[in-house]
CSV table of C-alpha atoms in Angstrom, one decimal:
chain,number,residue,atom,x,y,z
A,1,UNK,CA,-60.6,67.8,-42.4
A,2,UNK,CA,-64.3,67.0,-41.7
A,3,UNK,CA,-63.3,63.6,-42.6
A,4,UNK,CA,-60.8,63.0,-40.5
A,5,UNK,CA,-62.6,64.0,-37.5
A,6,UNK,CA,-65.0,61.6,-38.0
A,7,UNK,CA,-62.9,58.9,-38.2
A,8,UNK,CA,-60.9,59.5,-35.5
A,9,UNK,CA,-64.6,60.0,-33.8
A,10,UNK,CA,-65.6,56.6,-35.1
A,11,UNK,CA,-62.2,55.0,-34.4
A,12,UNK,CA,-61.7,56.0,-30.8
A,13,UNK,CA,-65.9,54.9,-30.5
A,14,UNK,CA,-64.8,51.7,-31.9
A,15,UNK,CA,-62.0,51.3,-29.1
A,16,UNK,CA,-64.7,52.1,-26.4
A,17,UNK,CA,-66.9,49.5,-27.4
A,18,UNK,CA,-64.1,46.9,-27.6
A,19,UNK,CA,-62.8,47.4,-24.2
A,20,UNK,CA,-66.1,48.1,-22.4
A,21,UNK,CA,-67.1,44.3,-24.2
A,22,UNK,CA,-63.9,43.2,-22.7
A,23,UNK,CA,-64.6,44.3,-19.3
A,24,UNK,CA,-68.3,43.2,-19.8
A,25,UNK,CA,-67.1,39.7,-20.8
A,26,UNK,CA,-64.2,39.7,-18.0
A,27,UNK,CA,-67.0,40.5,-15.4
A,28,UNK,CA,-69.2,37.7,-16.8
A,29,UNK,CA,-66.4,35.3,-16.1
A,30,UNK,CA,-65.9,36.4,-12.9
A,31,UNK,CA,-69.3,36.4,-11.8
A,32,UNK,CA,-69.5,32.8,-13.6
A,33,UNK,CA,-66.3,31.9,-11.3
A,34,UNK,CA,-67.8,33.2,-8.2
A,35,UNK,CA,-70.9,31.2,-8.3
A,36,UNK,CA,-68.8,28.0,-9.0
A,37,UNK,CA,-66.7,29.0,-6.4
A,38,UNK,CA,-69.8,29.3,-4.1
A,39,UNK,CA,-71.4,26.2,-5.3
A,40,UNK,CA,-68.5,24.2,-4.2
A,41,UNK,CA,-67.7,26.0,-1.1
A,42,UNK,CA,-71.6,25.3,-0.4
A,43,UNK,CA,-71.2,21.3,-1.0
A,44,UNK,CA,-68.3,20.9,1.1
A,45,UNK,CA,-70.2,22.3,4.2
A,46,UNK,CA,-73.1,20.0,3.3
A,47,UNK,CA,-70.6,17.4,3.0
A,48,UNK,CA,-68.4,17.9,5.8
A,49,UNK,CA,-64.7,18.3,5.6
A,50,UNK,CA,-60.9,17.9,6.5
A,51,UNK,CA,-61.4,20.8,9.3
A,52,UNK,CA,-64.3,19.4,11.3
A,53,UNK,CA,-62.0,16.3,11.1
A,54,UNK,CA,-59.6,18.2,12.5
A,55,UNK,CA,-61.7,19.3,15.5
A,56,UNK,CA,-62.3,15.9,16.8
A,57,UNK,CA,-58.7,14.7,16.3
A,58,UNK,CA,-57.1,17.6,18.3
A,59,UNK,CA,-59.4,15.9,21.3
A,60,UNK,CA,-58.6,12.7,20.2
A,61,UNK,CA,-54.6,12.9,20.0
A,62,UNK,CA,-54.9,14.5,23.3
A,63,UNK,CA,-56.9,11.7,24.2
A,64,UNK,CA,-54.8,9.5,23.9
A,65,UNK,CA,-51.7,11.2,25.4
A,66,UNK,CA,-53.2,11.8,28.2
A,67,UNK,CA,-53.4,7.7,28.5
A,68,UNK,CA,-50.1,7.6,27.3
A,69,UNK,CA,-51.3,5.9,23.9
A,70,UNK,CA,-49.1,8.2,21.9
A,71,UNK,CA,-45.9,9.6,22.2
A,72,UNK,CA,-45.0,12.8,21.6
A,73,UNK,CA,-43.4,12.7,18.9
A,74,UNK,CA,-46.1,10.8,16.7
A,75,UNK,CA,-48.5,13.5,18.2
A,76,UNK,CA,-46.6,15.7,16.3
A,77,UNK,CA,-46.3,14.9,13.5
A,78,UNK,CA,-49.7,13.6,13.5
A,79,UNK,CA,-51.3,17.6,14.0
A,80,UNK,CA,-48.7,19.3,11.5
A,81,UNK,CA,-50.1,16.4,8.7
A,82,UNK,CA,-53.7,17.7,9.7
A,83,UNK,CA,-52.4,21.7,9.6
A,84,UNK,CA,-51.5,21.1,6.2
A,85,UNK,CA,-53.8,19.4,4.8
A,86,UNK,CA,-56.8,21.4,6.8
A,87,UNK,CA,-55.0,25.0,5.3
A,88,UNK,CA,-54.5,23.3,1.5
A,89,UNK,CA,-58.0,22.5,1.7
A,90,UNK,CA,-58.5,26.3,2.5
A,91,UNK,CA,-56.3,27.7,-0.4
A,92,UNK,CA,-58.4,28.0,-3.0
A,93,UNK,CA,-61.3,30.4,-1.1
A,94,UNK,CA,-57.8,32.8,0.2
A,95,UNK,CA,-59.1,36.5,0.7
A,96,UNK,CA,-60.2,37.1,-2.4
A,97,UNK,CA,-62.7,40.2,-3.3
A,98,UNK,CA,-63.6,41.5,-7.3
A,99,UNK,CA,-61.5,44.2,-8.2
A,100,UNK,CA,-64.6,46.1,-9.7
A,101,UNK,CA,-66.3,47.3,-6.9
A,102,UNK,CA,-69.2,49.8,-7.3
A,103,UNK,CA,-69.3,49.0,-11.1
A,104,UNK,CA,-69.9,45.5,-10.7
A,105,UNK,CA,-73.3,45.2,-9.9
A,106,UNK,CA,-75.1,47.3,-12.7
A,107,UNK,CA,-72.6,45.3,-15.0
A,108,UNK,CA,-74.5,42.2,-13.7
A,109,UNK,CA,-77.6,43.9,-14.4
A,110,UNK,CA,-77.2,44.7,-18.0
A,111,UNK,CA,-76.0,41.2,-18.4
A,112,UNK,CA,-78.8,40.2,-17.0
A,113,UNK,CA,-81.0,42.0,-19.0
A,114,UNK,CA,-79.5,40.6,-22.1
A,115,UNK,CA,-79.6,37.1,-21.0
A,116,UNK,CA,-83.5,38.0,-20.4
A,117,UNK,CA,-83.9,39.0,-24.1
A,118,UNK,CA,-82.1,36.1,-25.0
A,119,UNK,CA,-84.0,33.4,-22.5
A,120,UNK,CA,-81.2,32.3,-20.5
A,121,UNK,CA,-81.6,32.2,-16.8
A,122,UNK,CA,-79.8,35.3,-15.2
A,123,UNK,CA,-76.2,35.2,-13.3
A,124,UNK,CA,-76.5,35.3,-9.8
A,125,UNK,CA,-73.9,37.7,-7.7
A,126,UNK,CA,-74.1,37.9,-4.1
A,127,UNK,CA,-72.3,41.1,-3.0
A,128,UNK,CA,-71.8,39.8,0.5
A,129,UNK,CA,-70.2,36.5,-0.5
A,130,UNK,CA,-66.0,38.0,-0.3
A,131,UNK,CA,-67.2,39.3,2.7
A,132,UNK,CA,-68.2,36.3,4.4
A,133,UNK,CA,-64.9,34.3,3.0
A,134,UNK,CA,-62.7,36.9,4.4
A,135,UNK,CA,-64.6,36.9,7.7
A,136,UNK,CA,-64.5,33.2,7.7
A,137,UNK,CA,-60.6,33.5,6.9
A,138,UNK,CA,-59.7,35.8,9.7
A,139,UNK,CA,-62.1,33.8,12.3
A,140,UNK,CA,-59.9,30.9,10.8
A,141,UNK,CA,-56.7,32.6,11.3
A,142,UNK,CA,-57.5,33.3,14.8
A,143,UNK,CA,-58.5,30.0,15.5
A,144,UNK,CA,-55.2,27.7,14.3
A,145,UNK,CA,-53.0,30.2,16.4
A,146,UNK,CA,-55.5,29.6,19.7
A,147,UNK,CA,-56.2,33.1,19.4
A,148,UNK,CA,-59.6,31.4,20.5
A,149,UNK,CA,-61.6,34.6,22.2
A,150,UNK,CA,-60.7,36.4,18.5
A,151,UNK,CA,-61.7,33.6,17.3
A,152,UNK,CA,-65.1,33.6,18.8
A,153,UNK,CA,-65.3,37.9,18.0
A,154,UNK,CA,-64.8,36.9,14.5
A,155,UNK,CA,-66.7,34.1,14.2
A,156,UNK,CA,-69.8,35.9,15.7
A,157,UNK,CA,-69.3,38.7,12.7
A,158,UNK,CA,-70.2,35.9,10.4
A,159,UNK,CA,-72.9,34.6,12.2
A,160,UNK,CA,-74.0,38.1,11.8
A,161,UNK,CA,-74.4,38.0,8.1
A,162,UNK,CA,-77.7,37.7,5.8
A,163,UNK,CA,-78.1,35.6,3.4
A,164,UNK,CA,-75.5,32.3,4.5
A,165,UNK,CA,-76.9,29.0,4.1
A,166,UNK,CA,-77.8,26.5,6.9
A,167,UNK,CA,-74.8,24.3,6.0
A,168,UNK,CA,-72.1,27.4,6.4
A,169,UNK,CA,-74.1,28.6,9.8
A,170,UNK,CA,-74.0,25.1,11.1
A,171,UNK,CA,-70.0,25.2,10.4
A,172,UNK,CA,-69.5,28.4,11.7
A,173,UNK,CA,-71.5,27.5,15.5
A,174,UNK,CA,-69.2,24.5,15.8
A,175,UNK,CA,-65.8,26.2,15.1
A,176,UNK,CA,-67.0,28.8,17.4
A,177,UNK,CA,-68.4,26.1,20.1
A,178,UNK,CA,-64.9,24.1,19.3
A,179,UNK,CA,-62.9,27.6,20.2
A,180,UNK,CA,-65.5,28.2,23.1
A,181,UNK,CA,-64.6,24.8,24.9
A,182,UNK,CA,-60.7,25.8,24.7
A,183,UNK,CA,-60.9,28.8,25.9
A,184,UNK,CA,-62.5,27.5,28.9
A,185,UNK,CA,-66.3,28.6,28.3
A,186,UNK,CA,-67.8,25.8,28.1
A,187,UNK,CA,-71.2,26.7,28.9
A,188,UNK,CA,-71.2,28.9,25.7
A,189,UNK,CA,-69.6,25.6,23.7
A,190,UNK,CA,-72.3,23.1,24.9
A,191,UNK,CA,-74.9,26.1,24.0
A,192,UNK,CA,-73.5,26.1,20.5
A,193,UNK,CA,-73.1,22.0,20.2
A,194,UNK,CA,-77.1,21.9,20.9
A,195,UNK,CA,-78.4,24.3,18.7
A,196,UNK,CA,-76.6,22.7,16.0
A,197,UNK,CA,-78.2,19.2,17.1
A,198,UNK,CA,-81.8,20.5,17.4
A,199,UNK,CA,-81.9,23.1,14.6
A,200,UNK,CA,-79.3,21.4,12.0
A,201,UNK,CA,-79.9,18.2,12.8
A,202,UNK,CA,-79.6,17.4,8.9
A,203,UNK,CA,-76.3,18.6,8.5
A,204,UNK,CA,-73.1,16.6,8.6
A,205,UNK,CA,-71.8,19.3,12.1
A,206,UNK,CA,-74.3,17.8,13.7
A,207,UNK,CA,-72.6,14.7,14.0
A,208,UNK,CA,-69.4,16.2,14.7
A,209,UNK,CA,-71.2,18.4,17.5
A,210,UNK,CA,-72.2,15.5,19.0
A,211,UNK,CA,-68.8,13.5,19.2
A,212,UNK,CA,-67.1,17.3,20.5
A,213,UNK,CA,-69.5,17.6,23.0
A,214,UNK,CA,-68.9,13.8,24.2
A,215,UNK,CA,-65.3,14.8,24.4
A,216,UNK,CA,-65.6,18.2,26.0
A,217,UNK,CA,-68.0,16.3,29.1
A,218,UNK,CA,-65.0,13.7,29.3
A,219,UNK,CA,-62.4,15.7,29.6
A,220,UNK,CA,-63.9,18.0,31.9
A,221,UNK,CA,-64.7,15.2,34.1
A,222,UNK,CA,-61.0,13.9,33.7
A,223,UNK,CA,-59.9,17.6,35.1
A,224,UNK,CA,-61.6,17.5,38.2
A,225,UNK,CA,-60.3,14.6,38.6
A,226,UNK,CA,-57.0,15.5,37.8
A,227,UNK,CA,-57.2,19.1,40.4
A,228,UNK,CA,-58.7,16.6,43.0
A,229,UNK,CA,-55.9,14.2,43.1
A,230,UNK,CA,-52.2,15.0,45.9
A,231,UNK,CA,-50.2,13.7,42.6
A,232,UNK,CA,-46.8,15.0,42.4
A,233,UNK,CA,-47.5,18.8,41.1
A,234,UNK,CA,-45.4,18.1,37.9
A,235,UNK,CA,-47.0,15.2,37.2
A,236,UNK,CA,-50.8,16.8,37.4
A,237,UNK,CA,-49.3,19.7,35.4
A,238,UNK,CA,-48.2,17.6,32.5
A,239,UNK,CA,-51.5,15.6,32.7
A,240,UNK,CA,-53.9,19.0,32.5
A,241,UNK,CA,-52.0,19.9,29.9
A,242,UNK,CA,-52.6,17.2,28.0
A,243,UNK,CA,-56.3,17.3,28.9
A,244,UNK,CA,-56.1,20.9,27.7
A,245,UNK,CA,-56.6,23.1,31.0
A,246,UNK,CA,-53.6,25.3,30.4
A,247,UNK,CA,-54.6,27.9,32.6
A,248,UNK,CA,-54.3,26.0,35.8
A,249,UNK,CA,-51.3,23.5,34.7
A,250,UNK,CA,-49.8,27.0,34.5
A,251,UNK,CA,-50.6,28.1,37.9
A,252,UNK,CA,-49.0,24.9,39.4
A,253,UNK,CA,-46.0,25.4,37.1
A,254,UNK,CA,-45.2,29.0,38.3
A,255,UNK,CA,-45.0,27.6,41.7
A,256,UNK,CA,-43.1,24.8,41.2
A,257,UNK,CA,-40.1,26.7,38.9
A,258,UNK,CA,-39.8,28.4,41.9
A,259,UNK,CA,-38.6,25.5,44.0
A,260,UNK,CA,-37.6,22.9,41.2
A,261,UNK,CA,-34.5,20.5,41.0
A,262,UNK,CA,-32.7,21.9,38.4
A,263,UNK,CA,-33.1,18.9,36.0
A,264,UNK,CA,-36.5,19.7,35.9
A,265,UNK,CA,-36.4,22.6,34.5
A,266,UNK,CA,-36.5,22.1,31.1
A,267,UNK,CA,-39.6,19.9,31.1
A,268,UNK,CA,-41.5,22.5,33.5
A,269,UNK,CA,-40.4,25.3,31.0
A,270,UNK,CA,-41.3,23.3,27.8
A,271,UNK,CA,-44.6,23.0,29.6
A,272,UNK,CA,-45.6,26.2,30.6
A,273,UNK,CA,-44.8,27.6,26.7
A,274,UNK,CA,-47.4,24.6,25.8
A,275,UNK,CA,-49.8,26.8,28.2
A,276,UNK,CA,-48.8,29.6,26.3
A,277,UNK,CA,-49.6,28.2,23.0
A,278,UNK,CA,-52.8,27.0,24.2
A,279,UNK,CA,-54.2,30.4,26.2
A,280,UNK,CA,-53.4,32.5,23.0
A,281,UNK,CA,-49.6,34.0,23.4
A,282,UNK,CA,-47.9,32.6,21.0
A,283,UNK,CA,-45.1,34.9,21.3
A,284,UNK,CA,-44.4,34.0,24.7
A,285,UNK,CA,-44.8,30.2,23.6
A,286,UNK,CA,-41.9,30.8,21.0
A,287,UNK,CA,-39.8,32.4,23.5
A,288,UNK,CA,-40.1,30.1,26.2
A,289,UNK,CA,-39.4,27.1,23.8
A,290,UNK,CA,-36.6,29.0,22.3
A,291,UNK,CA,-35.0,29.2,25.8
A,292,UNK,CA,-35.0,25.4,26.5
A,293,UNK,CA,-33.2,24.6,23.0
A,294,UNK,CA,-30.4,27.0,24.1
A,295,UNK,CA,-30.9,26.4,27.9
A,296,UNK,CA,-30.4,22.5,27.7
A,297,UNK,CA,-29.6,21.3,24.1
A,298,UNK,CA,-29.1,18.2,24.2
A,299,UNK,CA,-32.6,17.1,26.5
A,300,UNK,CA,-35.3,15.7,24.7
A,301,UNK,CA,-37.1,18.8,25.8
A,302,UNK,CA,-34.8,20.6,23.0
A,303,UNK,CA,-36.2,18.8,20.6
A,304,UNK,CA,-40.0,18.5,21.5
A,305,UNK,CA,-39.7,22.6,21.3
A,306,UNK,CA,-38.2,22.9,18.2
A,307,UNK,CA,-41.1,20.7,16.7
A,308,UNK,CA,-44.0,23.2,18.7
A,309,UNK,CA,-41.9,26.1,17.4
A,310,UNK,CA,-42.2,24.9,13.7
A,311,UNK,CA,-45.5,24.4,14.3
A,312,UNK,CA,-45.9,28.4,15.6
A,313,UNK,CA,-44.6,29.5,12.4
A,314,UNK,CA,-46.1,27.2,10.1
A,315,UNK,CA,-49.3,28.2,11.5
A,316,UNK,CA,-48.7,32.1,11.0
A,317,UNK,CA,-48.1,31.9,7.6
A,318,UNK,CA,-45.5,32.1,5.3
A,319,UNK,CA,-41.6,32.4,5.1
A,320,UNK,CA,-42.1,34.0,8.9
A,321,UNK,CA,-39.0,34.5,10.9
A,322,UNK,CA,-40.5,31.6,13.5
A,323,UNK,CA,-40.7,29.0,11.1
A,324,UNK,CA,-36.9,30.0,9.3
A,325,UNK,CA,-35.1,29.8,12.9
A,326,UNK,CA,-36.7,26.8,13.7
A,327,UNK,CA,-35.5,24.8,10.8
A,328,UNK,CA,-32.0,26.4,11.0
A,329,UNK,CA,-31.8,24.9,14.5
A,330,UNK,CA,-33.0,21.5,13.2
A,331,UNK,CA,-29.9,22.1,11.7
A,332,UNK,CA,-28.5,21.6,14.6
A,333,UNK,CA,-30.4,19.3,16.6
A,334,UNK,CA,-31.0,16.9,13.4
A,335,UNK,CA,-34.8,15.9,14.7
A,336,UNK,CA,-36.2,13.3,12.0
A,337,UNK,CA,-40.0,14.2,12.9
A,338,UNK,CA,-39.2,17.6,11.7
A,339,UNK,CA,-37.4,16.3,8.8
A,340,UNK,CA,-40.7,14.6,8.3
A,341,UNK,CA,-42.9,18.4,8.7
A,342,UNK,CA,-40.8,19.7,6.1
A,343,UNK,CA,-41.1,16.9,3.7
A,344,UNK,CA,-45.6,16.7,4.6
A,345,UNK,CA,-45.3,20.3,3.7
A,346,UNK,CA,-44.8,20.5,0.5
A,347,UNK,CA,-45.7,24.5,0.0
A,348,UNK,CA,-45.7,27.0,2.5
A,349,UNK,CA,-48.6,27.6,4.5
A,350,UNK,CA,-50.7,30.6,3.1
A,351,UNK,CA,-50.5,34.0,4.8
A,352,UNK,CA,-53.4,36.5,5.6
A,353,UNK,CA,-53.0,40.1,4.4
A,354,UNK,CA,-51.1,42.7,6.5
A,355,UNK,CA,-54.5,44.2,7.3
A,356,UNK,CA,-55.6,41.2,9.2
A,357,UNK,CA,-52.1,39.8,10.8
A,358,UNK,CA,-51.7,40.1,14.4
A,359,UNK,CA,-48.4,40.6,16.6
A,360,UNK,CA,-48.9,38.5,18.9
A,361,UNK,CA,-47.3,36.2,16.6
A,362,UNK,CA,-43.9,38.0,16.8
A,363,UNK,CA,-41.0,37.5,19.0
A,364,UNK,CA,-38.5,40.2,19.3
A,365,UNK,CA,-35.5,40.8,17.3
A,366,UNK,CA,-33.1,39.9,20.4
A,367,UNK,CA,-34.5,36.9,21.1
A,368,UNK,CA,-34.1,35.9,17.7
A,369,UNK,CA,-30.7,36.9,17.3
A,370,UNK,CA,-30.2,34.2,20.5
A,371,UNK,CA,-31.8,31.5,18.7
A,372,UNK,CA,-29.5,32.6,15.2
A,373,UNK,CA,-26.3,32.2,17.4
A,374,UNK,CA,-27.5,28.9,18.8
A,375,UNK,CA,-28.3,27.2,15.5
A,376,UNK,CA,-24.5,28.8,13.8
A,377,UNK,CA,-22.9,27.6,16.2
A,378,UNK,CA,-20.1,24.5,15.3
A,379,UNK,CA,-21.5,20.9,15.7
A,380,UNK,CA,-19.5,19.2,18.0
A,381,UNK,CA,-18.2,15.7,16.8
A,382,UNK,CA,-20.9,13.2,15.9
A,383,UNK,CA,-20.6,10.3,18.2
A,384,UNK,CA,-20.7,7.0,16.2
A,385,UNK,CA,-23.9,5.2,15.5
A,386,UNK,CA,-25.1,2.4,18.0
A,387,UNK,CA,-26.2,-0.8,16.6
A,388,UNK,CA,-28.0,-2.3,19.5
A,389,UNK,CA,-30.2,-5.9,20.0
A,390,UNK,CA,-32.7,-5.6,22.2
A,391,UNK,CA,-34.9,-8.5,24.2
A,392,UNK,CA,-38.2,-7.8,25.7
A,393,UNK,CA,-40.5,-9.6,28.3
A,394,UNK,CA,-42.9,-10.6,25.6
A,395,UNK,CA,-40.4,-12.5,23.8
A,396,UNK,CA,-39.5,-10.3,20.4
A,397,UNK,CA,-35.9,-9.2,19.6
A,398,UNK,CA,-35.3,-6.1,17.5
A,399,UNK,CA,-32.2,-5.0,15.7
A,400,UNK,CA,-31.2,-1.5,14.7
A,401,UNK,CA,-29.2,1.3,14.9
A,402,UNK,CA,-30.1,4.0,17.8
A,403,UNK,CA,-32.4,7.2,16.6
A,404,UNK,CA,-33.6,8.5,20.2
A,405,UNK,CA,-33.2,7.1,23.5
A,406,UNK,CA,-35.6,8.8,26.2
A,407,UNK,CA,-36.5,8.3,29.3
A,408,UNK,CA,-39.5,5.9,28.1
A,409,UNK,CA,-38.4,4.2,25.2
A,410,UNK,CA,-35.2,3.8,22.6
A,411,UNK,CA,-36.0,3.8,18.6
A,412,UNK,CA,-34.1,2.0,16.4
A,413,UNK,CA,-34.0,1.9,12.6
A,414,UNK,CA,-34.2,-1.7,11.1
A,415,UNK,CA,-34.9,-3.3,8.0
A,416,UNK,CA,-38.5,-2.9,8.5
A,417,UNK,CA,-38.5,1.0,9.4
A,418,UNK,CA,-38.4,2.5,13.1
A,419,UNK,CA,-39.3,0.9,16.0
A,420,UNK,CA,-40.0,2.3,19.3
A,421,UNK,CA,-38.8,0.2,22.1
A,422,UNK,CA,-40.2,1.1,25.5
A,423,UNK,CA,-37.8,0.8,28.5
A,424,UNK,CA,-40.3,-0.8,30.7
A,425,UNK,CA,-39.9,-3.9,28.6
A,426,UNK,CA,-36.7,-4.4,27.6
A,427,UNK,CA,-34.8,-7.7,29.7
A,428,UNK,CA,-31.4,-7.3,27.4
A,429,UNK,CA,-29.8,-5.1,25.6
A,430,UNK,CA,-26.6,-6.1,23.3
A,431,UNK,CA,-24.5,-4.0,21.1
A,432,UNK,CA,-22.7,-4.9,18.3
A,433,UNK,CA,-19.5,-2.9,17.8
């Protein structure tokens, strides 16, 4: 009997050992993974990446729509490419903390201590470090849905921590300077853009917080400007809005609904949900577009705020009802550019945890029954294709079949791919039956 007590003894010691070796070994790993993890996280902020890229092109694409350099439709497609590619390049650092909690840390010290005996150099762990990536991925969240005063809130909390490196603080002042400047502070922004330049200056931000602040001074100059000028109210409206003043294109908006020809509507309602997008109500944004596709489907306007609604749900993170209703409309309204967003995005975009989502994000439940009915409802009868020739002043002829015909251009599809024609240069147009 003795005997058997012992072994069961020295059996179920045996076990112990094994599994807390495992969990040992498991915790090396992870600690192993964390500091690789950190390491690369660590040169990519030395080296600059696809988000402060992103930064300067959201000035520059509004740049150059402002001086009607870029249709709206490239613009498009143009920021959903850098969406993607900015949140891929997130992925792999998404909200993730050590599942061992308070035992972690002695763990690392008797590994440590073994690695002593043995001569090896010890494992670094810094407790702190999911903490900061979580911050930095909330801050982040807030940011890409122009949540921008969150933004600055969370970005702050980071800024907050010990221990980050010059590199990740130099990142974190410019995404908070960048969300500063569109939220209208710029005071704070150009505060952040010269600390980075005098007390980073060997970082890679500091370039970038040089070119922002260039931009930020130039468009602010552009919107005085702009308020300054007896322009047709519409026509200043669309123009801030391009320069990114949404708060007082808004104001003139209001005012104008009020009075408006009725075929302006849609363009004055697909701007104001661009204010909404850009002061932080996204909800309101999707609604408002939502009620020009069903208000006046078949206006351009339809379709410019189907691709903005895409973009709404694509940036709150995965399979969201947004994102669904907007691709069943596409259904309907058969856009190519967001043929062309589903086919850039090749996995949906990454979602925060419950704990950390927000509601302005979502529309309510009427609203998106409206847009459901819209998008089953029967197509009517496809009209046939147009194959038109087209002559312009500077001597070229083009060929194609009709894709879009706006008020500013008509696109064709040739041999050589799609070509956008603009009206103000066309002497002849022949069609081919």
């Amino acid at each position: 009997m003795k005997t058997k007590v012992t072994l069961i003894i020295v059996v179920f010691a045996a076990i112990c050992i094994t599994v807390f070796l495992g969990i040992i070994n498991h915790i090396a790993l992870s600690v192993r993974l964390n500091e690789m993890k950190t390491s690369l996280q660590d040169l990519d902020h030395r080296e600059g990446s696809v988000d402060h890229i992103g930064l300067v092109a959201t000035y520059e694409i509004h740049k150059k729509i402002y001086e009607e350099r870029l249709e709206h439709g490239r613009a498009d497609a143009i920021e959903q490419r850098l969406d993607t590619l900015i949140m891929r390049e997130k992925e792999e650092a998404r909200l993730k903390q050590s599942g061992y909690g308070i035992i972690l840390m002695p763990a690392v010290w008797m590994i440590n201590l073994n690695r002593k005996v043995l001569g090896k150099k010890p494992l670094h762990y810094s407790a702190d470090s999911d903490a900061v990536t979580i911050d930095l991925d909330v801050a982040y969240y807030f940011e890409r849905n122009f949540l921008f005063k969150r933004a600055i809130q969370a970005y702050d909390k980071v800024l907050n921590k010990r221990g980050i490196d010059d590199a990740l603080r130099a990142s974190v002042l410019l995404h908070q300077g960048y969300c500063y400047a569109l939220a209208g502070i710029n005071n704070k922004a150009k505060g952040n853009y010269q600390t980075i330049i005098r007390d980073f200056g060997r970082e890679n931000s500091a370039i970038t917080a040089t070119i922002l602040s260039s931009y930020m001074e130039g468009f602010a100059r552009a919107r005085e400007r702009v308020l300054g000028s007896v322009a047709d109210p519409l026509l200043r409206s669309r123009k801030l809005v391009n320069l990114m003043a949404y708060e007082q294109a808004l104001e003139i908006l209001e005012k104008e609904e009020t009075v408006a020809n009725p075929r302006d509507l849609p363009f004055i309602r697909y701007t104001k949900a661009r204010c909404y997008s850009g002061i932080g109500r996204p909800a309101k944004a999707a609604e408002t577009y939502l009620a020009v596709i069903t208000g006046a489907p078949s206006s351009e306007y339809a379709r410019l705020s189907n691709r903005k609604l895409f973009a709404i749900g694509s940036r709150a993170g995965g399979d969201n009802a947004i994102r669904r209703v907007s691709i069943r409309i596409n259904e309907r309204l058969k856009d190519p550019v967001i043929t062309e967003m589903l086919g850039n995005q090749k996995e949906l975009p990454p979602i925060v945890p419950e704990a950390y989502r927000i509601s302005d994000i979502e529309i309510t439940e009427r609203i998106l029954r409206q847009a459901d009915i819209f998008a089953s409802k029967a197509e009517k009868p496809s009209r046939v294709d147009r194959f038109l020739v087209i002559e312009t002043s500077d001597g070229n002829t083009f060929k194609g079949t009709v894709i879009e015909d706006t008020g500013e251009h008509i696109a064709l599809m040739t041999s050589i791919g799609r070509i956008n024609v603009k009206k103000n240069r066309v002497t002849r147009i022949s069609e081919k039956k």
